[in-house]
Coordinates of N, CA, C and O and ligand atoms in Angstrom, one line a residue:
M1 N -68.8 -32.0 -62.2 CA -68.6 -30.5 -62.4 C -67.3 -30.0 -61.8 O -66.6 -29.2 -62.4
A2 N -67.0 -30.5 -60.6 CA -65.8 -30.1 -59.9 C -64.6 -30.6 -60.8 O -63.6 -29.8 -60.9
V3 N -64.7 -31.8 -61.3 CA -63.6 -32.3 -62.1 C -63.4 -31.5 -63.4 O -62.2 -31.1 -63.7
E4 N -64.5 -31.1 -64.0 CA -64.4 -30.3 -65.2 C -63.7 -28.9 -64.9 O -62.9 -28.5 -65.7
R5 N -64.2 -28.4 -63.8 CA -63.6 -27.1 -63.4 C -62.1 -27.2 -63.1 O -61.3 -26.4 -63.6
T6 N -61.7 -28.3 -62.5 CA -60.3 -28.5 -62.2 C -59.5 -28.6 -63.5 O -58.4 -28.1 -63.6
I7 N -60.1 -29.4 -64.4 CA -59.4 -29.5 -65.7 C -59.2 -28.2 -66.4 O -58.1 -27.9 -66.9
R8 N -60.2 -27.4 -66.3 CA -60.1 -26.1 -67.0 C -59.0 -25.2 -66.3 O -58.3 -24.5 -67.0
H9 N -59.0 -25.3 -65.0 CA -57.9 -24.5 -64.3 C -56.5 -25.0 -64.7 O -55.6 -24.2 -64.9
I10 N -56.4 -26.3 -64.7 CA -55.1 -26.9 -65.1 C -54.7 -26.5 -66.5 O -53.5 -26.1 -66.8
K11 N -55.7 -26.4 -67.4 CA -55.4 -26.0 -68.8 C -54.9 -24.6 -68.8 O -54.0 -24.2 -69.5
A12 N -55.6 -23.7 -68.0 CA -55.3 -22.3 -67.9 C -53.9 -22.1 -67.4 O -53.1 -21.3 -67.9
L13 N -53.5 -22.9 -66.3 CA -52.2 -22.8 -65.8 C -51.1 -23.3 -66.8 O -50.1 -22.7 -66.9
A14 N -51.5 -24.3 -67.5 CA -50.5 -24.8 -68.5 C -50.3 -23.8 -69.6 O -49.2 -23.6 -70.0
T15 N -51.4 -23.1 -70.0 CA -51.2 -22.1 -71.0 C -50.3 -21.0 -70.5 O -49.4 -20.5 -71.2
G16 N -50.5 -20.5 -69.2 CA -49.7 -19.5 -68.6 C -48.2 -19.9 -68.6 O -47.4 -19.1 -68.9
A17 N -48.0 -21.2 -68.1 CA -46.6 -21.7 -68.0 C -46.0 -21.7 -69.4 O -44.8 -21.4 -69.5
K18 N -46.7 -22.1 -70.4 CA -46.2 -22.2 -71.8 C -45.6 -20.9 -72.2 O -44.5 -20.8 -72.7
Y19 N -46.4 -19.8 -72.0 CA -46.0 -18.5 -72.4 C -44.9 -18.0 -71.6 O -44.0 -17.3 -72.0
M20 N -44.9 -18.3 -70.3 CA -43.9 -17.8 -69.4 C -42.5 -18.5 -69.7 O -41.5 -17.8 -69.7
L21 N -42.5 -19.8 -69.9 CA -41.3 -20.5 -70.1 C -40.9 -20.5 -71.6 O -39.7 -20.7 -71.9
G22 N -41.8 -20.3 -72.5 CA -41.5 -20.4 -73.9 C -40.6 -19.3 -74.4 O -39.8 -19.5 -75.3
G23 N -40.6 -18.2 -73.7 CA -39.7 -17.1 -74.0 C -40.0 -16.3 -75.3 O -39.2 -15.6 -75.8
H24 N -41.3 -16.4 -75.7 CA -41.7 -15.7 -76.9 C -42.1 -14.3 -76.5 O -43.0 -14.1 -75.7
R25 N -41.4 -13.3 -77.1 CA -41.8 -12.0 -76.8 C -42.8 -11.4 -77.7 O -42.7 -11.5 -78.9
L26 N -43.9 -11.0 -77.1 CA -45.0 -10.4 -77.9 C -45.0 -8.9 -78.0 O -45.7 -8.3 -78.8
T27 N -44.3 -8.3 -77.0 CA -44.3 -6.9 -76.9 C -43.2 -6.3 -77.8 O -42.2 -7.0 -78.1
L28 N -43.4 -5.0 -78.2 CA -42.4 -4.4 -79.0 C -41.3 -3.7 -78.2 O -41.6 -3.3 -77.1
M29 N -40.1 -3.7 -78.7 CA -39.0 -3.0 -77.9 C -39.1 -1.5 -78.3 O -38.1 -1.0 -78.9
Y30 N -40.2 -0.9 -78.1 CA -40.4 0.5 -78.4 C -39.5 1.4 -77.6 O -39.4 1.1 -76.4
P31 N -38.8 2.4 -78.1 CA -38.9 3.0 -79.4 C -37.9 2.5 -80.4 O -37.7 3.0 -81.5
D32 N -37.1 1.4 -80.0 CA -36.1 0.9 -80.9 C -36.9 0.3 -82.1 O -36.4 0.3 -83.3
D33 N -38.0 -0.4 -81.8 CA -38.8 -0.9 -82.9 C -40.1 -0.2 -82.9 O -40.7 0.1 -81.9
I34 N -40.6 0.2 -84.1 CA -41.9 0.7 -84.2 C -42.7 0.0 -85.2 O -42.2 -0.5 -86.2
Q35 N -44.0 -0.2 -85.0 CA -44.8 -1.0 -85.8 C -45.3 -0.2 -87.0 O -45.7 1.0 -86.9
E36 N -45.3 -0.9 -88.2 CA -45.8 -0.3 -89.4 C -47.3 -0.5 -89.4 O -47.8 -1.7 -89.2
F37 N -48.1 0.5 -89.5 CA -49.6 0.4 -89.4 C -50.2 0.2 -90.7 O -49.7 0.8 -91.7
P38 N -51.3 -0.5 -90.8 CA -52.0 -0.6 -92.1 C -52.7 0.6 -92.5 O -53.0 1.5 -91.7
D39 N -53.0 0.7 -93.8 CA -53.8 1.9 -94.3 C -55.1 1.9 -93.6 O -55.7 0.8 -93.3
G40 N -55.6 3.1 -93.3 CA -56.8 3.2 -92.5 C -56.6 3.2 -91.0 O -57.6 3.3 -90.3
Y41 N -55.4 3.1 -90.6 CA -55.1 3.2 -89.1 C -55.6 4.6 -88.6 O -55.4 5.6 -89.3
R42 N -56.1 4.6 -87.4 CA -56.7 5.9 -86.9 C -55.7 6.5 -85.9 O -55.7 6.1 -84.7
G43 N -54.8 7.3 -86.4 CA -53.9 8.0 -85.5 C -54.4 9.5 -85.4 O -55.6 9.8 -85.5
M44 N -53.4 10.4 -85.1 CA -53.8 11.8 -84.9 C -54.4 12.3 -86.3 O -54.1 11.8 -87.3
I45 N -55.2 13.3 -86.1 CA -56.0 13.8 -87.3 C -55.4 15.1 -87.9 O -55.0 16.0 -87.2
E46 N -55.3 15.1 -89.2 CA -54.8 16.3 -89.9 C -56.0 17.1 -90.4 O -57.1 16.5 -90.8
Y47 N -55.8 18.4 -90.4 CA -57.0 19.3 -90.7 C -56.6 20.2 -91.9 O -55.5 20.8 -91.8
D48 N -57.4 20.3 -92.9 CA -57.1 21.1 -94.0 C -57.9 22.4 -93.9 O -59.1 22.4 -94.1
W49 N -57.2 23.4 -93.5 CA -57.8 24.8 -93.3 C -58.5 25.3 -94.5 O -59.5 25.9 -94.5
D50 N -57.9 25.1 -95.7 CA -58.3 25.7 -96.9 C -59.6 25.1 -97.5 O -60.4 25.8 -98.1
T51 N -59.8 23.8 -97.3 CA -61.0 23.1 -97.9 C -62.2 23.1 -96.9 O -63.3 22.9 -97.3
C52 N -61.9 23.4 -95.6 CA -63.0 23.3 -94.6 C -64.0 24.4 -94.9 O -63.7 25.6 -95.1
I53 N -65.3 24.0 -94.9 CA -66.3 25.0 -95.1 C -67.0 25.4 -93.8 O -68.1 26.1 -93.8
K54 N -66.5 25.1 -92.7 CA -66.9 25.5 -91.4 C -68.3 25.1 -91.1 O -69.1 25.8 -90.4
C55 N -68.7 23.9 -91.6 CA -70.1 23.5 -91.4 C -70.4 23.1 -90.0 O -71.6 23.1 -89.5
G56 N -69.4 22.6 -89.3 CA -69.6 22.2 -87.9 C -70.1 20.8 -87.7 O -70.4 20.3 -86.6
L57 N -70.2 20.0 -88.8 CA -70.7 18.7 -88.7 C -69.8 17.8 -87.8 O -70.3 16.9 -87.1
C58 N -68.5 18.0 -88.0 CA -67.6 17.2 -87.2 C -67.8 17.4 -85.7 O -67.7 16.4 -85.0
A59 N -68.0 18.6 -85.3 CA -68.2 18.8 -83.9 C -69.5 18.3 -83.4 O -69.7 17.8 -82.3
M60 N -70.5 18.4 -84.3 CA -71.8 17.9 -84.0 C -71.9 16.4 -83.7 O -72.6 15.9 -82.9
V61 N -71.1 15.7 -84.6 CA -71.2 14.2 -84.5 C -70.3 13.6 -83.5 O -70.5 12.4 -83.1
C62 N -69.3 14.3 -83.0 CA -68.3 13.8 -82.1 C -69.0 13.3 -80.8 O -69.6 14.0 -80.0
P63 N -68.9 12.0 -80.5 CA -69.6 11.4 -79.3 C -68.8 11.7 -78.0 O -69.3 11.5 -76.9
A64 N -67.5 12.1 -78.1 CA -66.7 12.3 -76.9 C -66.5 13.8 -76.6 O -65.8 14.1 -75.7
D65 N -67.2 14.7 -77.4 CA -67.0 16.1 -77.1 C -65.5 16.5 -77.3 O -65.1 17.4 -76.6
A66 N -64.8 15.8 -78.2 CA -63.4 16.1 -78.4 C -63.3 17.2 -79.5 O -62.4 18.0 -79.5
M67 N -64.1 17.1 -80.5 CA -64.1 18.0 -81.6 C -65.0 19.2 -81.3 O -66.2 18.9 -81.0
K68 N -64.6 20.4 -81.3 CA -65.5 21.5 -81.0 C -65.2 22.6 -82.0 O -64.1 22.7 -82.6
M69 N -66.2 23.5 -82.1 CA -66.1 24.7 -83.0 C -65.5 25.8 -82.1 O -66.1 26.2 -81.1
Y70 N -64.4 26.4 -82.5 CA -63.8 27.5 -81.8 C -63.9 28.8 -82.6 O -63.9 28.7 -83.8
V71 N -63.9 29.9 -81.9 CA -63.9 31.1 -82.7 C -62.6 31.3 -83.3 O -61.5 31.1 -82.7
S72 N -62.6 31.5 -84.6 CA -61.3 31.7 -85.3 C -60.9 33.2 -85.2 O -61.5 34.1 -85.8
K73 N -59.9 33.4 -84.3 CA -59.5 34.8 -84.0 C -59.1 35.6 -85.2 O -59.4 36.8 -85.4
E74 N -58.3 35.0 -86.1 CA -57.8 35.7 -87.2 C -58.8 36.0 -88.3 O -58.6 36.9 -89.1
E75 N -60.0 35.4 -88.3 CA -61.0 35.6 -89.3 C -62.2 36.4 -88.8 O -63.0 36.9 -89.6
S76 N -62.4 36.4 -87.5 CA -63.6 37.1 -87.0 C -63.3 38.6 -86.9 O -62.2 39.1 -86.5
E77 N -64.4 39.3 -87.2 CA -64.3 40.8 -87.1 C -65.2 41.3 -86.1 O -66.3 40.8 -85.8
E78 N -64.8 42.4 -85.4 CA -65.5 43.0 -84.4 C -66.9 43.4 -84.9 O -67.0 44.0 -86.0
G79 N -67.9 43.2 -84.1 CA -69.3 43.6 -84.5 C -70.0 42.7 -85.4 O -71.1 42.8 -85.8
K80 N -69.2 41.7 -86.0 CA -69.8 40.7 -86.9 C -69.9 39.3 -86.2 O -69.2 39.1 -85.2
R81 N -70.7 38.5 -86.8 CA -70.9 37.1 -86.3 C -69.5 36.4 -86.3 O -68.9 36.4 -87.4
P82 N -69.1 35.8 -85.2 CA -67.8 35.2 -85.2 C -67.7 34.0 -86.2 O -68.6 33.3 -86.3
V83 N -66.5 33.9 -86.8 CA -66.2 32.7 -87.7 C -65.7 31.6 -86.8 O -64.9 31.8 -85.9
R84 N -66.3 30.4 -87.0 CA -65.9 29.3 -86.1 C -65.3 28.2 -87.0 O -65.7 27.9 -88.1
R85 N -64.3 27.6 -86.4 CA -63.6 26.4 -87.1 C -63.4 25.3 -86.0 O -63.3 25.6 -84.8
P86 N -63.2 24.1 -86.5 CA -63.0 23.0 -85.6 C -61.6 22.9 -85.0 O -60.6 23.3 -85.6
G87 N -61.6 22.4 -83.8 CA -60.4 22.1 -83.1 C -60.6 20.8 -82.3 O -61.7 20.4 -82.1
I88 N -59.5 20.2 -81.9 CA -59.6 18.9 -81.3 C -58.9 18.8 -80.0 O -57.8 19.4 -79.8
N89 N -59.5 18.1 -79.1 CA -58.9 17.9 -77.7 C -58.6 16.4 -77.6 O -59.4 15.5 -77.5
Y90 N -57.3 16.1 -77.7 CA -56.9 14.7 -77.7 C -57.0 14.0 -76.3 O -56.8 12.8 -76.2
T91 N -57.3 14.8 -75.3 CA -57.5 14.1 -74.0 C -58.9 13.4 -74.0 O -59.2 12.6 -73.2
R92 N -59.7 13.8 -75.0 CA -61.1 13.2 -75.0 C -61.3 12.3 -76.2 O -62.2 11.5 -76.2
C93 N -60.5 12.5 -77.3 CA -60.8 11.8 -78.5 C -60.6 10.3 -78.3 O -59.7 9.8 -77.7
I94 N -61.6 9.5 -78.9 CA -61.6 8.1 -78.8 C -61.3 7.4 -80.2 O -61.4 6.3 -80.4
F95 N -60.9 8.3 -81.1 CA -60.4 7.9 -82.4 C -61.5 7.0 -83.1 O -61.2 6.0 -83.8
C96 N -62.7 7.4 -83.0 CA -63.8 6.6 -83.6 C -63.9 6.9 -85.1 O -64.4 6.0 -85.8
G97 N -63.5 8.0 -85.5 CA -63.5 8.3 -86.9 C -64.8 9.0 -87.4 O -65.0 9.2 -88.6
F98 N -65.8 9.2 -86.6 CA -67.0 9.8 -87.0 C -66.8 11.2 -87.7 O -67.4 11.5 -88.7
C99 N -65.9 12.0 -87.1 CA -65.7 13.3 -87.7 C -65.1 13.2 -89.1 O -65.5 14.0 -90.0
V100 N -64.2 12.3 -89.2 CA -63.5 12.1 -90.5 C -64.5 11.7 -91.6 O -64.6 12.1 -92.7
D101 N -65.4 10.7 -91.2 CA -66.3 10.2 -92.1 C -67.4 11.2 -92.5 O -67.9 11.2 -93.6
I102 N -67.8 12.0 -91.6 CA -68.9 12.9 -91.9 C -68.5 14.2 -92.6 O -69.3 14.8 -93.3
C103 N -67.2 14.5 -92.6 CA -66.8 15.8 -93.2 C -67.1 15.8 -94.7 O -66.6 14.9 -95.5
P104 N -67.9 16.7 -95.2 CA -68.3 16.7 -96.6 C -67.2 17.1 -97.6 O -67.3 16.9 -98.8
T105 N -66.1 17.7 -97.0 CA -65.1 18.1 -97.9 C -63.7 17.4 -97.7 O -62.7 17.8 -98.2
N106 N -63.8 16.3 -97.0 CA -62.6 15.5 -96.7 C -61.5 16.4 -96.0 O -60.3 16.2 -96.4
S107 N -61.8 17.3 -95.2 CA -60.9 18.2 -94.6 C -60.2 17.6 -93.4 O -59.2 18.2 -92.9
L108 N -60.7 16.5 -92.9 CA -60.1 15.8 -91.8 C -59.6 14.5 -92.3 O -60.4 13.7 -92.9
K109 N -58.4 14.2 -91.9 CA -57.8 12.9 -92.4 C -57.0 12.2 -91.2 O -56.3 12.9 -90.6
F110 N -57.2 10.9 -91.1 CA -56.4 10.2 -90.1 C -54.9 10.1 -90.6 O -54.7 9.9 -91.8
T111 N -54.0 10.2 -89.7 CA -52.6 9.9 -90.0 C -52.3 8.6 -89.2 O -53.1 8.1 -88.4
K112 N -51.0 8.1 -89.4 CA -50.7 6.9 -88.6 C -49.9 7.3 -87.4 O -49.3 6.4 -86.8
V113 N -49.8 8.5 -87.1 CA -49.0 9.0 -85.9 C -49.9 8.9 -84.7 O -51.0 9.4 -84.6
H114 N -49.3 8.2 -83.7 CA -50.1 8.0 -82.4 C -49.1 8.2 -81.2 O -49.5 8.4 -80.1
D115 N -47.8 8.1 -81.5 CA -46.8 8.1 -80.4 C -46.1 9.4 -80.2 O -44.9 9.6 -80.4
V116 N -46.9 10.4 -79.8 CA -46.4 11.7 -79.4 C -46.6 11.9 -77.9 O -47.7 11.6 -77.4
A117 N -45.6 12.3 -77.3 CA -45.7 12.5 -75.8 C -46.0 13.9 -75.5 O -45.4 14.8 -76.2
F118 N -46.8 14.2 -74.6 CA -47.2 15.5 -74.2 C -46.8 15.7 -72.7 O -46.8 14.7 -71.9
Y119 N -46.4 16.9 -72.3 CA -46.0 17.2 -71.0 C -47.2 17.7 -70.1 O -47.2 17.6 -68.9
T120 N -48.1 18.4 -70.8 CA -49.2 19.1 -70.0 C -50.5 18.7 -70.7 O -50.6 18.3 -71.9
F121 N -51.5 18.9 -69.9 CA -52.9 18.7 -70.4 C -53.2 19.6 -71.6 O -53.7 19.2 -72.6
E122 N -52.8 20.9 -71.4 CA -53.1 21.9 -72.4 C -52.5 21.6 -73.8 O -53.0 21.9 -74.8
E123 N -51.3 21.0 -73.8 CA -50.6 20.7 -75.0 C -51.4 19.7 -75.9 O -51.2 19.6 -77.1
Q124 N -52.4 19.0 -75.3 CA -53.1 18.0 -76.1 C -54.4 18.6 -76.7 O -55.2 18.0 -77.3
I125 N -54.5 19.9 -76.5 CA -55.7 20.6 -77.1 C -55.2 21.4 -78.3 O -54.3 22.2 -78.2
Y126 N -55.9 21.2 -79.4 CA -55.5 21.9 -80.7 C -56.6 22.8 -81.2 O -57.5 22.3 -81.9
P127 N -56.6 24.0 -80.8 CA -57.6 25.0 -81.3 C -57.3 25.1 -82.9 O -56.2 24.7 -83.3
P128 N -58.2 25.7 -83.6 CA -58.1 25.7 -85.1 C -56.7 26.1 -85.6 O -56.1 25.5 -86.5
E129 N -56.2 27.2 -85.1 CA -54.9 27.7 -85.6 C -53.8 26.7 -85.4 O -52.9 26.6 -86.3
R130 N -53.8 26.0 -84.3 CA -52.8 25.0 -84.0 C -53.1 23.7 -84.8 O -52.2 23.0 -85.3
F131 N -54.3 23.4 -85.0 CA -54.8 22.2 -85.7 C -54.3 22.3 -87.2 O -53.9 21.4 -87.8
R132 N -54.3 23.6 -87.7 CA -53.9 23.8 -89.1 C -52.4 23.5 -89.3 O -52.0 23.1 -90.3
E133 N -51.6 23.7 -88.2 CA -50.2 23.6 -88.4 C -49.8 22.1 -88.6 O -48.6 21.9 -89.0
G134 N -50.7 21.2 -88.4 CA -50.3 19.8 -88.6 C -50.0 19.1 -87.4 O -49.9 19.7 -86.3
I135 N -49.8 17.8 -87.5 CA -49.5 17.0 -86.3 C -48.1 17.1 -85.9 O -47.2 17.2 -86.8
P136 N -47.8 16.9 -84.6 CA -46.4 16.9 -84.2 C -45.7 15.6 -84.6 O -46.3 14.6 -84.7
K137 N -44.4 15.7 -84.9 CA -43.7 14.5 -85.3 C -43.0 13.9 -84.1 O -42.4 14.6 -83.3
P138 N -43.2 12.6 -83.9 CA -42.5 12.0 -82.8 C -41.0 12.1 -82.9 O -40.4 12.1 -84.0
Q139 N -40.3 12.3 -81.8 CA -38.9 12.5 -81.8 C -38.2 11.2 -81.2 O -38.6 10.8 -80.1
Y140 N -37.3 10.6 -81.9 CA -36.5 9.5 -81.4 C -35.1 9.8 -81.3 O -34.5 10.5 -82.1
D141 N -34.4 9.2 -80.3 CA -33.0 9.4 -80.1 C -32.2 8.8 -81.3 O -31.2 9.3 -81.8
K142 N -32.6 7.6 -81.8 CA -32.0 7.0 -83.0 C -33.2 6.5 -83.8 O -34.3 6.2 -83.3
E143 N -32.9 6.4 -85.1 CA -33.9 6.0 -86.1 C -34.5 4.6 -85.7 O -33.7 3.6 -85.6
P144 N -35.8 4.5 -85.5 CA -36.3 3.2 -85.1 C -36.3 2.2 -86.2 O -36.4 2.6 -87.4
R145 N -36.4 0.9 -85.9 CA -36.5 -0.1 -86.9 C -38.0 -0.4 -87.1 O -38.7 -0.5 -86.1
K146 N -38.4 -0.4 -88.4 CA -39.9 -0.6 -88.6 C -40.1 -2.1 -88.7 O -39.4 -2.8 -89.4
V147 N -41.2 -2.5 -88.0 CA -41.5 -3.9 -88.0 C -43.0 -4.1 -88.3 O -43.8 -3.1 -88.2
R148 N -43.3 -5.2 -88.8 CA -44.7 -5.5 -89.2 C -45.2 -6.7 -88.3 O -44.5 -7.6 -88.1
A149 N -46.4 -6.6 -87.8 CA -47.0 -7.7 -87.0 C -47.5 -8.8 -87.9 O -48.3 -8.5 -88.8
V150 N -47.1 -10.0 -87.6 CA -47.6 -11.1 -88.4 C -48.2 -12.1 -87.5 O -47.6 -12.4 -86.4
L151 N -49.3 -12.6 -87.9 CA -50.0 -13.6 -87.1 C -49.4 -15.0 -87.2 O -49.2 -15.5 -88.4
D152 N -48.9 -15.6 -86.2 CA -48.2 -16.9 -86.2 C -49.2 -17.9 -85.5 O -49.6 -17.7 -84.4
E153 N -49.4 -19.0 -86.2 CA -50.4 -20.0 -85.7 C -50.0 -20.5 -84.3 O -50.8 -20.7 -83.4
K154 N -48.6 -20.7 -84.1 CA -48.2 -21.3 -82.9 C -47.9 -20.2 -81.8 O -48.2 -20.4 -80.6
R155 N -47.3 -19.1 -82.2 CA -46.9 -18.1 -81.2 C -47.8 -17.0 -81.0 O -47.6 -16.2 -80.1
G156 N -48.8 -16.8 -81.8 CA -49.7 -15.7 -81.7 C -49.2 -14.6 -82.6 O -49.2 -14.8 -83.8
I157 N -48.6 -13.5 -82.1 CA -48.1 -12.4 -82.9 C -46.6 -12.5 -82.9 O -46.0 -12.6 -81.8
R158 N -46.0 -12.3 -84.0 CA -44.5 -12.0 -84.1 C -44.3 -10.8 -85.0 O -45.1 -10.5 -85.8
Y159 N -43.1 -10.2 -84.8 CA -42.8 -9.0 -85.6 C -41.6 -9.2 -86.5 O -40.6 -9.8 -86.2
E160 N -41.9 -8.8 -87.8 CA -40.9 -9.0 -88.8 C -40.4 -7.6 -89.3 O -41.2 -6.7 -89.4
P161 N -39.1 -7.5 -89.5 CA -38.6 -6.2 -90.0 C -39.2 -5.8 -91.4 O -39.4 -6.7 -92.2
V162 N -39.5 -4.6 -91.6 CA -40.1 -4.2 -92.9 C -38.9 -3.8 -93.8 O -38.0 -3.0 -93.4
E163 N -38.9 -4.3 -95.0 CA -37.7 -4.0 -95.9 C -37.8 -2.6 -96.3 O -38.8 -2.0 -96.6
Ligands
SF4_1 S1 -62.3 10.7 -83.9 FE1 -64.3 10.5 -82.8 S2 -63.9 11.1 -80.7 FE2 -62.1 11.8 -82.0 S3 -62.7 13.9 -82.5 FE3 -63.4 12.6 -84.2 S4 -65.5 12.1 -83.7 FE4 -64.6 12.9 -81.8
SF4_2 S1 -63.7 19.9 -90.9 FE1 -65.3 19.2 -92.3 S2 -67.0 18.7 -91.0 FE2 -65.6 20.0 -89.8 S3 -66.3 22.1 -90.1 FE3 -64.8 21.7 -91.6 S4 -65.9 21.0 -93.5 FE4 -67.3 20.8 -91.7

């Protein structure tokens, strides 16, 4: 038993040494390189104000309490029942996709954008009016190189430039 354990430890150390000395870089040189994501990638969510029927299913199904129905200030009239629309809180979203899947009018769609930096907690909350404006675009000092992750039998993951 002790011999077996020792062999396992030696193997683990050898694997660690192989990656340390091998010099194969698995991380991206972000933001000089950015990864091209596959279709279906779950990034920030786009909201279509015009097709939304305000059913509230997206908020109801959200397991993280990230999608909520907010009073739509520009559509609600005094003395009448307030009109509510969905908004999202990215500090809570786990990108599970339940809201996108359940929406009966396809008013919510995932984008491939995930790399947006925020300075404050509040900036990550998108009430309906802000949700409607679309997702913020990441800003780079210089145009990044797009790369694709390729599974390499020997090295694990390597990145290839996208033509
Ligand atoms: S992706 Fe999931 S966690 Fe995020 S808002 Fe939609 S349902 Fe909620
Ligand atoms: S986004 Fe879709 S699920 Fe959410 S309130 Fe609008 S129509 Fe309903």
